XYZ file of C-alpha atoms in Angstrom:
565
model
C 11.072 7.578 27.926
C 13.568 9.214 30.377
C 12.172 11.513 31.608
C 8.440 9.905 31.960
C 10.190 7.344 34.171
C 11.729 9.473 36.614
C 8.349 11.679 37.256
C 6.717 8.222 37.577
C 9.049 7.415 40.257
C 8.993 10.478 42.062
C 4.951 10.369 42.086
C 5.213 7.370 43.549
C 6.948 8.927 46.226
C 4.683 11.657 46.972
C 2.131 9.091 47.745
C 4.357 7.100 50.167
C 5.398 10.293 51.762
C 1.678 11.290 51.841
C 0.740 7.808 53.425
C 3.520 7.914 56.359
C 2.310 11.617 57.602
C -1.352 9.996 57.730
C -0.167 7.550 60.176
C 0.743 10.282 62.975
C -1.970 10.162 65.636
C -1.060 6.849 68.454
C -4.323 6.969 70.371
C -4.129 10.960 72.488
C -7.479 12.444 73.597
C -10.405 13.376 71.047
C -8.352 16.907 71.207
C -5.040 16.156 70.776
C -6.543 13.667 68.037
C -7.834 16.652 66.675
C -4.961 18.574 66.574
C -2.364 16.201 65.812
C -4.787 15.548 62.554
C -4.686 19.304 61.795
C -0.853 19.294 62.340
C -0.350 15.647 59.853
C -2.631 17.694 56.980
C -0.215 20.672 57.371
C 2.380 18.315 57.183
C 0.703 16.259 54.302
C 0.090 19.242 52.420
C 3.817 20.713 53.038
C 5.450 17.663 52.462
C 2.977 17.026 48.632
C 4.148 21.056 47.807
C 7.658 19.926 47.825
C 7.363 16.928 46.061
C 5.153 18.752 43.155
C 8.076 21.200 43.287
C 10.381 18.553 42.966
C 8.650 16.654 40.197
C 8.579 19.638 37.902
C 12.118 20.794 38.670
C 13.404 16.972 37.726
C 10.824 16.913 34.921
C 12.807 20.219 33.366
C 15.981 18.872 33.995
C 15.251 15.307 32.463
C 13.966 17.218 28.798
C 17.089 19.497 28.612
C 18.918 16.310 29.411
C 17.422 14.194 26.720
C 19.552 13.707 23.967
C 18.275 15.769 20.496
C 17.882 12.482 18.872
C 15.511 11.267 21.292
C 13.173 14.072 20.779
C 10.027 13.725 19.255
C 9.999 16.287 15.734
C 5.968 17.114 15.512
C 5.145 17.923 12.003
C 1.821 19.009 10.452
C 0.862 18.480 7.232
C -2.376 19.676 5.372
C -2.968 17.521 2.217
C -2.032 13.961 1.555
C 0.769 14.548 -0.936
C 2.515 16.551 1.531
C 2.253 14.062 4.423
C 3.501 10.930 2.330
C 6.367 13.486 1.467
C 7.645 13.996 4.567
C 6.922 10.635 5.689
C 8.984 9.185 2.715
C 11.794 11.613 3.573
C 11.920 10.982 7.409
C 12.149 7.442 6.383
C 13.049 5.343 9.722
C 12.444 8.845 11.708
C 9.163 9.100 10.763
C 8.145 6.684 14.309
C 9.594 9.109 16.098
C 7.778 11.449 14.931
C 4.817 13.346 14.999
C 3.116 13.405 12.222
C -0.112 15.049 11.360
C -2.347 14.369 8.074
C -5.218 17.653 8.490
C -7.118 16.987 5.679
C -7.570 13.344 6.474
C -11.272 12.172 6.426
C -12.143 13.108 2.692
C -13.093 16.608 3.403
C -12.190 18.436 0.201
C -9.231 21.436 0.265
C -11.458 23.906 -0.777
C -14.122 23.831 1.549
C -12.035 22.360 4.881
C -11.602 24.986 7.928
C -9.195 24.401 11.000
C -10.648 22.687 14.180
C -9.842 24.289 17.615
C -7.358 20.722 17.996
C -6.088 21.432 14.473
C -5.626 25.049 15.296
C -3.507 23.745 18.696
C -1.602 21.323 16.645
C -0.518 23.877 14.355
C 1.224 26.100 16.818
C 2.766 23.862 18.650
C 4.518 22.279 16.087
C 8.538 21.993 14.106
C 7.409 21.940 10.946
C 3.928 22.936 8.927
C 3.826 22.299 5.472
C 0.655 23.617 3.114
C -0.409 24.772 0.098
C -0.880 28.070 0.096
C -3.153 28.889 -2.410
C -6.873 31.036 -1.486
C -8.113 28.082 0.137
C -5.563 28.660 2.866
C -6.283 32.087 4.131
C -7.351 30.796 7.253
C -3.132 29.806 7.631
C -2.340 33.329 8.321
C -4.281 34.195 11.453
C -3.029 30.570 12.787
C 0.489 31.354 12.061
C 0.096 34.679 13.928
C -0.514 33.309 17.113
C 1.943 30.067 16.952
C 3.282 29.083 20.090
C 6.341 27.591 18.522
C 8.567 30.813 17.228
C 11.374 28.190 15.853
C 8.578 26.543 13.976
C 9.689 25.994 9.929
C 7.241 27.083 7.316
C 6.591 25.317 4.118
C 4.095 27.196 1.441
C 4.213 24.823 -1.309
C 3.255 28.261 -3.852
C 6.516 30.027 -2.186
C 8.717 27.002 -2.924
C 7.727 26.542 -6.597
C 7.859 30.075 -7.050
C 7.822 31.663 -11.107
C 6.381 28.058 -12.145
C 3.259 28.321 -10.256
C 0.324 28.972 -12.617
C -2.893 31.030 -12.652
C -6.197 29.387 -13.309
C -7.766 29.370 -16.903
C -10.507 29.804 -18.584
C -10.338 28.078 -21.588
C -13.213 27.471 -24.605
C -16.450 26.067 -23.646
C -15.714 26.388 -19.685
C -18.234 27.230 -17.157
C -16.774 29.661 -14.735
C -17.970 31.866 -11.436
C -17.319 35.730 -12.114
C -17.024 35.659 -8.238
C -14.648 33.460 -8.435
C -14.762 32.600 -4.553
C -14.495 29.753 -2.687
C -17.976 29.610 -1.481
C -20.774 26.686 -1.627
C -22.790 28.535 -4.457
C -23.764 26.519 -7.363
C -21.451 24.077 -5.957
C -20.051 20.550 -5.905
C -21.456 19.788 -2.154
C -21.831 16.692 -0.225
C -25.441 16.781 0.788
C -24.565 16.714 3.961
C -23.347 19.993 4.237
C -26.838 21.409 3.186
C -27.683 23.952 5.702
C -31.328 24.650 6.733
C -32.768 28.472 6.322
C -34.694 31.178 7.503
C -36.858 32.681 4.976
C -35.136 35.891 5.734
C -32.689 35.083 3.526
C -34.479 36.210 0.603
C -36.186 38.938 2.182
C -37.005 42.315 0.117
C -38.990 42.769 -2.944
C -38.329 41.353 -6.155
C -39.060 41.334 -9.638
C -39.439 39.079 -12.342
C -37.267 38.814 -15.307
C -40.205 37.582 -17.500
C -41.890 41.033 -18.289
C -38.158 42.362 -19.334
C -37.941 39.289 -21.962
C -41.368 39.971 -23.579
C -40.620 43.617 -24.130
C -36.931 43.120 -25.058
C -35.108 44.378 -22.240
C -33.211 41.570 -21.818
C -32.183 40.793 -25.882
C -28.459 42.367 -25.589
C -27.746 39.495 -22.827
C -29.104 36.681 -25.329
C -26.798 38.522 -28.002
C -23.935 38.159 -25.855
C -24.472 34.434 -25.060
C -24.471 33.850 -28.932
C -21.058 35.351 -29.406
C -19.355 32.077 -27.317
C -21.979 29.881 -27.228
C -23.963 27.050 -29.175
C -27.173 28.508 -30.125
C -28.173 32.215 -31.370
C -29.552 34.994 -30.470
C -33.185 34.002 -31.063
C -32.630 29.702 -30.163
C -31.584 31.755 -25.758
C -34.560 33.995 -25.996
C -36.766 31.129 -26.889
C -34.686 28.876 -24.220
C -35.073 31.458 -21.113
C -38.483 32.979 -22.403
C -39.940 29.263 -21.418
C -37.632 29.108 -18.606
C -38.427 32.709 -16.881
C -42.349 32.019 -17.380
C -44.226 32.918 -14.604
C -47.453 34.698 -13.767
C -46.467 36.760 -10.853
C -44.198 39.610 -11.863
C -43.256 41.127 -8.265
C -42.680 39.264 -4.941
C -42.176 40.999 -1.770
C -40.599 38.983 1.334
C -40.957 40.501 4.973
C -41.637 39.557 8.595
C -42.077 36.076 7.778
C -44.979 36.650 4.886
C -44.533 36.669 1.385
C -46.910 38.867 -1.231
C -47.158 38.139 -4.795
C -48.451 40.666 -7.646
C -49.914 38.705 -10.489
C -49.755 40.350 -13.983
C -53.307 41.623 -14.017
C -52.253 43.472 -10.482
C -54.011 41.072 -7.779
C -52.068 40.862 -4.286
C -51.890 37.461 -2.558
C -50.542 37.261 0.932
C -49.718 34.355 3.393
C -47.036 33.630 6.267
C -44.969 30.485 4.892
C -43.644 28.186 7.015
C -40.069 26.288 6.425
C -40.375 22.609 5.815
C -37.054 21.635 5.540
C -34.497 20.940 1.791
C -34.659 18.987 -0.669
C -31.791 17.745 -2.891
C -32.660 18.094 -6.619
C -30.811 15.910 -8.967
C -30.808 17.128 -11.959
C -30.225 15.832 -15.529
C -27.227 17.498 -16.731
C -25.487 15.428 -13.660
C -25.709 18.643 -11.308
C -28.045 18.429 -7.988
C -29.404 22.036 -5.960
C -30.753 22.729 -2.540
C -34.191 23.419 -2.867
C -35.554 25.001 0.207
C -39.387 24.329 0.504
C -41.933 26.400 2.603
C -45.783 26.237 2.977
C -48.380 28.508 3.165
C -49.950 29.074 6.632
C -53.178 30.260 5.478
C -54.222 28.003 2.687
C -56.872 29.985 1.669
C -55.508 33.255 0.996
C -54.597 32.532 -3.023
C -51.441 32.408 -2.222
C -49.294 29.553 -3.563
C -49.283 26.688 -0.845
C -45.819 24.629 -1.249
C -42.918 26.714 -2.998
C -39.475 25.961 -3.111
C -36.345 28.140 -3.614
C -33.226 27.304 -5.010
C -30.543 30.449 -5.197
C -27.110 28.075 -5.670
C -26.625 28.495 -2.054
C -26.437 25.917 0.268
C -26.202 27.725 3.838
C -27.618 30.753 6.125
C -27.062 34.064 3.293
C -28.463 36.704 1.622
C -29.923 35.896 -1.624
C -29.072 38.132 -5.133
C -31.266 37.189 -7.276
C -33.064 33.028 -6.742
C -35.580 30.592 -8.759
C -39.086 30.062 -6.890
C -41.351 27.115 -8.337
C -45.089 26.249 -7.026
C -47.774 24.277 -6.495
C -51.055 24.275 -5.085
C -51.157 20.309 -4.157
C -47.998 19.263 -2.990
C -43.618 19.596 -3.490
C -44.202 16.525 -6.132
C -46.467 18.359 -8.207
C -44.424 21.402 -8.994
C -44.386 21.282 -13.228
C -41.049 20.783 -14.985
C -39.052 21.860 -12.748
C -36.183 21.641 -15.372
C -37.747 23.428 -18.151
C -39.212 25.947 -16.217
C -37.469 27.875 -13.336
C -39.278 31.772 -12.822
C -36.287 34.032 -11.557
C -36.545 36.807 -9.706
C -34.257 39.969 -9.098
C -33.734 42.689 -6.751
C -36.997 44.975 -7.594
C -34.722 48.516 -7.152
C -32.792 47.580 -10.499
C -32.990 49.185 -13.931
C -33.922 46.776 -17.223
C -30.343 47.625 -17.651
C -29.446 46.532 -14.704
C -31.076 42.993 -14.913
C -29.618 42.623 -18.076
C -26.518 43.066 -16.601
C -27.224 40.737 -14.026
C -28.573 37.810 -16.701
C -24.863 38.405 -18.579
C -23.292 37.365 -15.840
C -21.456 40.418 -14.337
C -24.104 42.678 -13.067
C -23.658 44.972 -10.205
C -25.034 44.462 -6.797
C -28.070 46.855 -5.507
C -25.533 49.045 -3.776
C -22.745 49.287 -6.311
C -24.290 50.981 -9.176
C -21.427 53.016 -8.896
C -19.074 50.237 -9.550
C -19.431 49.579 -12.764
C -15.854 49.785 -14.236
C -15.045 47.105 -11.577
C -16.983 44.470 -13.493
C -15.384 43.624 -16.854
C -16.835 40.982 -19.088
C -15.396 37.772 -18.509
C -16.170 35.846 -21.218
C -13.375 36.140 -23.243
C -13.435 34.372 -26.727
C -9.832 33.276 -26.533
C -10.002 31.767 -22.964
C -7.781 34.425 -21.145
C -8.178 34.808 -17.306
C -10.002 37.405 -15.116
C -7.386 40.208 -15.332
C -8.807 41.501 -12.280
C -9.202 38.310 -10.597
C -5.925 35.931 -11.479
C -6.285 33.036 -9.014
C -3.102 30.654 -8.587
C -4.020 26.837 -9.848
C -3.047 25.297 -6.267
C -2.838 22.181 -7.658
C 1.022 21.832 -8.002
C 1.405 18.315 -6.538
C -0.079 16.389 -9.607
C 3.201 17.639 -11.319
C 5.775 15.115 -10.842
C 8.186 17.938 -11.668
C 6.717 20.002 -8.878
C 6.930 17.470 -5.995
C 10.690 16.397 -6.998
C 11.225 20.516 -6.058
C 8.964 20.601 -2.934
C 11.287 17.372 -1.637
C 14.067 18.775 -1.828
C 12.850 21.682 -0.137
C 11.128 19.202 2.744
C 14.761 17.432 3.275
C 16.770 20.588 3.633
C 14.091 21.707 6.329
C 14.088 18.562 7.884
C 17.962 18.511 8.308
C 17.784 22.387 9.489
C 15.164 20.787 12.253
C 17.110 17.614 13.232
C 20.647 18.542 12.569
C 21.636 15.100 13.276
C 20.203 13.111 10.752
C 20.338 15.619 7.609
C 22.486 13.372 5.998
C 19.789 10.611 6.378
C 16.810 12.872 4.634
C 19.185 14.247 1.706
C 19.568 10.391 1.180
C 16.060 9.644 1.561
C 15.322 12.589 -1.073
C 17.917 11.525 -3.493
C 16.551 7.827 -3.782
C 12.415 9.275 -3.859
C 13.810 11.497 -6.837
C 14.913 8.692 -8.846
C 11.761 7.204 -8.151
C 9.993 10.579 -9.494
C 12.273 11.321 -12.219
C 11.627 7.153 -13.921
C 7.684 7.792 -13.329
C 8.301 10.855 -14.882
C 9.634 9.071 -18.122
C 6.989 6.520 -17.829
C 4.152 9.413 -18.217
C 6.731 11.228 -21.147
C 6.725 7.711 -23.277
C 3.247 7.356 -22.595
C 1.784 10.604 -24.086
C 4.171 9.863 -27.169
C 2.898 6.419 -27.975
C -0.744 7.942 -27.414
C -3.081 8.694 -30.644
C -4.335 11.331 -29.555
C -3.605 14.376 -27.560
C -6.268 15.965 -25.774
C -7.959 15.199 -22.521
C -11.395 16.407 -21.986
C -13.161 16.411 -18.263
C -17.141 16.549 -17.683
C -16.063 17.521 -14.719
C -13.296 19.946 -12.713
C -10.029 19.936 -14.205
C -6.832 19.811 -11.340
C -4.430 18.452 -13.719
C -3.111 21.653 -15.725
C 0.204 21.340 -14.212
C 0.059 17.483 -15.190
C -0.603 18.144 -19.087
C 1.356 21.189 -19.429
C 4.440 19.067 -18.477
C 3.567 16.652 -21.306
C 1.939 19.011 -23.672
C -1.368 17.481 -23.971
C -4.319 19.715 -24.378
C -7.740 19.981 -22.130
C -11.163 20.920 -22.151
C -13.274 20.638 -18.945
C -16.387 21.687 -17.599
C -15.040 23.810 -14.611
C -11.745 25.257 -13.305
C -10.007 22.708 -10.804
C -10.259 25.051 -7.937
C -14.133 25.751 -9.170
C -17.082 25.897 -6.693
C -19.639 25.001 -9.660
C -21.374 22.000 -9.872
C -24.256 22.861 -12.852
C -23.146 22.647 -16.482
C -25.203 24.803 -18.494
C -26.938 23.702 -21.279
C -24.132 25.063 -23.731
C -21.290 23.576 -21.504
C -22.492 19.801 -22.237
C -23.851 20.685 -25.889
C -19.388 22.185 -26.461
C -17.939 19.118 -24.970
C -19.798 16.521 -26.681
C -19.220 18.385 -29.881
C -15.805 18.245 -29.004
C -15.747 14.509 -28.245
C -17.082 14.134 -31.478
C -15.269 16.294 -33.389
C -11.447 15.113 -31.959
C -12.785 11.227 -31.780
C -12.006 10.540 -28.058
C -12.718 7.177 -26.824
C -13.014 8.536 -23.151
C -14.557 11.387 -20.959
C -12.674 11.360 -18.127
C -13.746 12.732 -14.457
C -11.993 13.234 -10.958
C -12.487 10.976 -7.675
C -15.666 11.330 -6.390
C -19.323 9.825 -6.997
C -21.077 11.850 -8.520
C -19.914 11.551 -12.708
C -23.566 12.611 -14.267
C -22.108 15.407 -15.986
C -19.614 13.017 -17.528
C -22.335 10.623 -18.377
C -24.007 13.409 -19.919
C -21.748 14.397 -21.884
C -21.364 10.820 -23.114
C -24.982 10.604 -23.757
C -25.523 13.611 -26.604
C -22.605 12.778 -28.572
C -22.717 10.872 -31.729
C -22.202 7.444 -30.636
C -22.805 7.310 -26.984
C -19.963 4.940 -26.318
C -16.893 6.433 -24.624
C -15.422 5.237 -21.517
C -15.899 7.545 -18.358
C -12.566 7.240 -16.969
C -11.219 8.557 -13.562
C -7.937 10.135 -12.355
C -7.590 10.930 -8.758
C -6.431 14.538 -7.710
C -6.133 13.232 -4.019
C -7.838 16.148 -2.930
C -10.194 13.545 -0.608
C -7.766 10.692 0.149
C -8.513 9.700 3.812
C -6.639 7.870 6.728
C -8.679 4.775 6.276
C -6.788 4.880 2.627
C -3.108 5.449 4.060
C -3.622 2.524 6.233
C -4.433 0.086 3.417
C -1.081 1.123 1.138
C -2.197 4.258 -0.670
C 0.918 6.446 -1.564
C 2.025 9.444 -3.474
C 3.411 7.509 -6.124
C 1.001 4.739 -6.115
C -1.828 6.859 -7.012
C 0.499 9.115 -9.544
C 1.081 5.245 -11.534
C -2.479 4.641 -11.262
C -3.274 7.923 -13.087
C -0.590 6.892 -15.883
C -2.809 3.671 -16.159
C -5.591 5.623 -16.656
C -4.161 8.404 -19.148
C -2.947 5.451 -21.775
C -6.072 4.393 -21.967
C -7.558 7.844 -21.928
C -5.259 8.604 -24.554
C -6.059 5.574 -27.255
């Protein structure tokens, strides 16, 4: 306030200075009128120089005056927990501070990247607190270019250290072998649906349909037997249908796609794109479909196709689905019972068969093989080759009583003065933590049962590993997938049955089908569908009507007594 006082006054008397100089001229010839203007704007100009001089020397001088106290801390936060953290633990401080929430608008961690303004905020500020997990690999390059070389650090991973846990892959658990944080197969808002060129599946391709009539492909329906629900024979039945198709090459250039029908005929049109088309399915999953229509309409080839490769933006396609239809998009047959699939043309039997398992190589790394080791596992053990920390370490009560601490100490390393204030802060939130804590321990022991099962992603290991409950869920909590296979739903209804759980439960979010269809093939089609919130979309609007760490933690112990009856 000091200092924007005294730069108000002193602009203030710039302009009177200015006005006075403009009076100058008393009524001389047109020339001397002339001049005597020239001289006042030299003088005008001289006299604003000095002032603007003066303003920012004052300005300088009035923020090393102003007391420490009075200065404004600017702290940036990425994820909810960590912003009602530090706001908790600033306590009274926290209005004079600035205090950023990233991640505020419901945008999921997983998928969020830094604005320009975020990017800014970040480098100019004390104190940046995140996660730290693969979704943050954007921090480093920011962090690399701070402005702020004081500024303190806070990688929730770093602070929890040894107790941090990798993601697993447990029984009956879909799961990506590329593992990435991309928006394949994925849980997307339709909204972020990219259009496409049809460039992105351009090359030639081959069916998979020929290589399941002659038998190519039976060591990959073997294989899904050995974890899965039905045999050998029940998959080759299940993707013979599915594959069906009577084109068994495709070739995709300049625009124009050619199809080879199985008695050798060649059909060729250029396809124009007419835009996406969201695909709900019945397993609860949706897919972009990307539709394009024939330009020539009467050059046998198929008029309206659509393609769906479990991509949802501009890329190049590995392998994709293609349906058609001579009369319109609505026509297209079963589109659930019958999806033709079609992979790079240059690859061995062998090589599609790798590619159906699940960890096939990529057209240019047939060298590569060692590099691709089967991951389904029968005991549920993690990629060796691909351990990926569970970021999730907030919905541990255990865990945020640690990061806390951490925050406080920071906070008193920051603002030197009131360090005694934020350990006291701390100390009080941790005997708030540490009674919830005992709420959730007294809970799981009064509860009949002990499992949780999720048709949906599962966030919470760190939650049930502090209480020993066990889990079964349709995806990883940091998974990209969206589409529960056939023998995902078939495993965790057999499970419902089988342990007698009154509840399926799923995460925040709208979309529960998988849930609900998981629900709808067990025995008695009754369980609850209850939800526990990972607040991994918790938005400003929220924080302004009361939501807190703590509230939403005690809302989640509501919800696991009842989960657990």
């Amino acid at each position: 306030m000091r200092k924007t006082k005294l730069m108000a006054g002193l602009l203030s008397a710039v302009m009177t200075v200015g006005c006075f100089a403009g009076c100058g001229s008393t009524g001389a010839d047109s020339s001397q009128s002339s001049k005597t203007a020239e001289t006042t704007e030299v003088a005008e100009a001289k006299n604003q120089e000095d002032s603007s001089a003066a303003v920012k020397a004052t300005a300088t001088e009035a923020e090393a005056d102003t007391p420490a106290e009075d200065k404004q801390m600017k702290i940036v936060t990425t994820i909810f927990p960590e912003y009602d953290w530090v706001k908790t633990i600033l306590g009274d401080k926290a209005s004079n501070t600035e205090l950023t929430l990233l991640l505020d608008n419901g945008v999921d961690l997983h998928s969020y990247q830094p604005t320009a303004e975020d990017m800014v905020k970040i480098s100019e500020c004390d104190m940046f607190v995140y996660v730290g997990g693969e979704s943050d690999e954007w921090v480093e390059d920011v962090l690399a270019s701070a402005e702020n070389e004081d500024m303190v650090v806070i990688n929730l991973l770093d602070v929890l250290g040894d107790s941090v846990k990798n993601e697993e892959i447990i029984e009956g658990m879909e799961h990506e072998h590329d593992h990435e944080h991309s928006k394949e197969v994925s849980t997307f808002e339709d909204s972020e649906v990219q259009d496409r060129e049809l460039s992105d599946w351009e090359g030639d391709w081959q069916s998979a349909y020929p290589l399941v009539l002659d038998g190519s492909l039976d060591e990959a329906w073997e294989h899904k037997a050995e974890d899965g629900d039905m045999t050998a024979a029940e998959y080759k039945d299940y993707y013979t249908k599915g594959y069906k198709t009577d084109y068994t090459a495709i070739s995709i250039h300049d625009n124009k796609i050619s199809f080879t029908d199985d008695k050798g005929n060649v059909t060729e049109s250029a396809y124009k794109y007419n835009g996406f088309y969201i695909q709900n399915w019945s397993t609860g999953t949706k897919a972009a479909m990307y539709r394009f229509e024939a330009e020539d309409k009467e050059s046998g080839a198929p008029i309206y196709i659509e393609f769906n490769d479990h991509i949802i933006e501009p890329a190049d396609a590995e392998h994709f689905h293609i349906r058609m239809s001579n009369e319109s998009y609505d026509a297209i047959v079963d589109p659930e019972g019958n999806w033709p699939t079609f992979f790079d043309a240059s690859l061995s039997p062998e090589g599609v068969c790798e590619e159906v398992i699940g960890h096939g190589q990529h057209k240019d790394d047939e060298d590569e093989d060692d590099e691709h080791e089967d991951a389904d596992h029968e005991d549920g053990d993690e990629h060796e080759h691909e351990e990926e920390k569970d970021e999730h370490v907030w919905l541990s009560l255990k865990n945020a009583d640690v990061i806390c601490a951490n925050i406080a100490v920071e906070l008193g390393n920051i603002d030197t003065a009131n360090k005694d204030l934020y350990m006291s802060n701390y100390s009080a939130y941790k005997e708030q933590l540490k009674s919830l804590d005992a709420e959730y321990k007294a809970a799981v022991d009064a509860g009949k049962n002990k499992t949780l099962l999720f048709g949906d992603r599962f966030p919470f290991r760190y939650l049930v590993d502090d209480y020993g409950l066990d889990y079964f869920a349709a995806f990883t909590g940091c998974s990209a997938e969206s589409e529960a296979s056939f023998e995902t739903i078939v495993f965790l209804s057999g499970k419902v049955d089988e342990l007698g759980l009154s509840a399926i439960m799923t995460i925040e979010g709208a979309n529960h089908k998988i849930a609900e269809t998981v629900r709808d093939n067990t025995t008695s089609k009754d369980q609850k569908i209850l939800t526990m919130n990972s607040m991994q979309s918790t938005t400003s609007e929220d924080i302004a009507n009361g939501t807190t760490y703590l509230s939403v933690m005690t809302s989640n112990l509501d919800v696991l007594k009842e989960a657990l009856q």
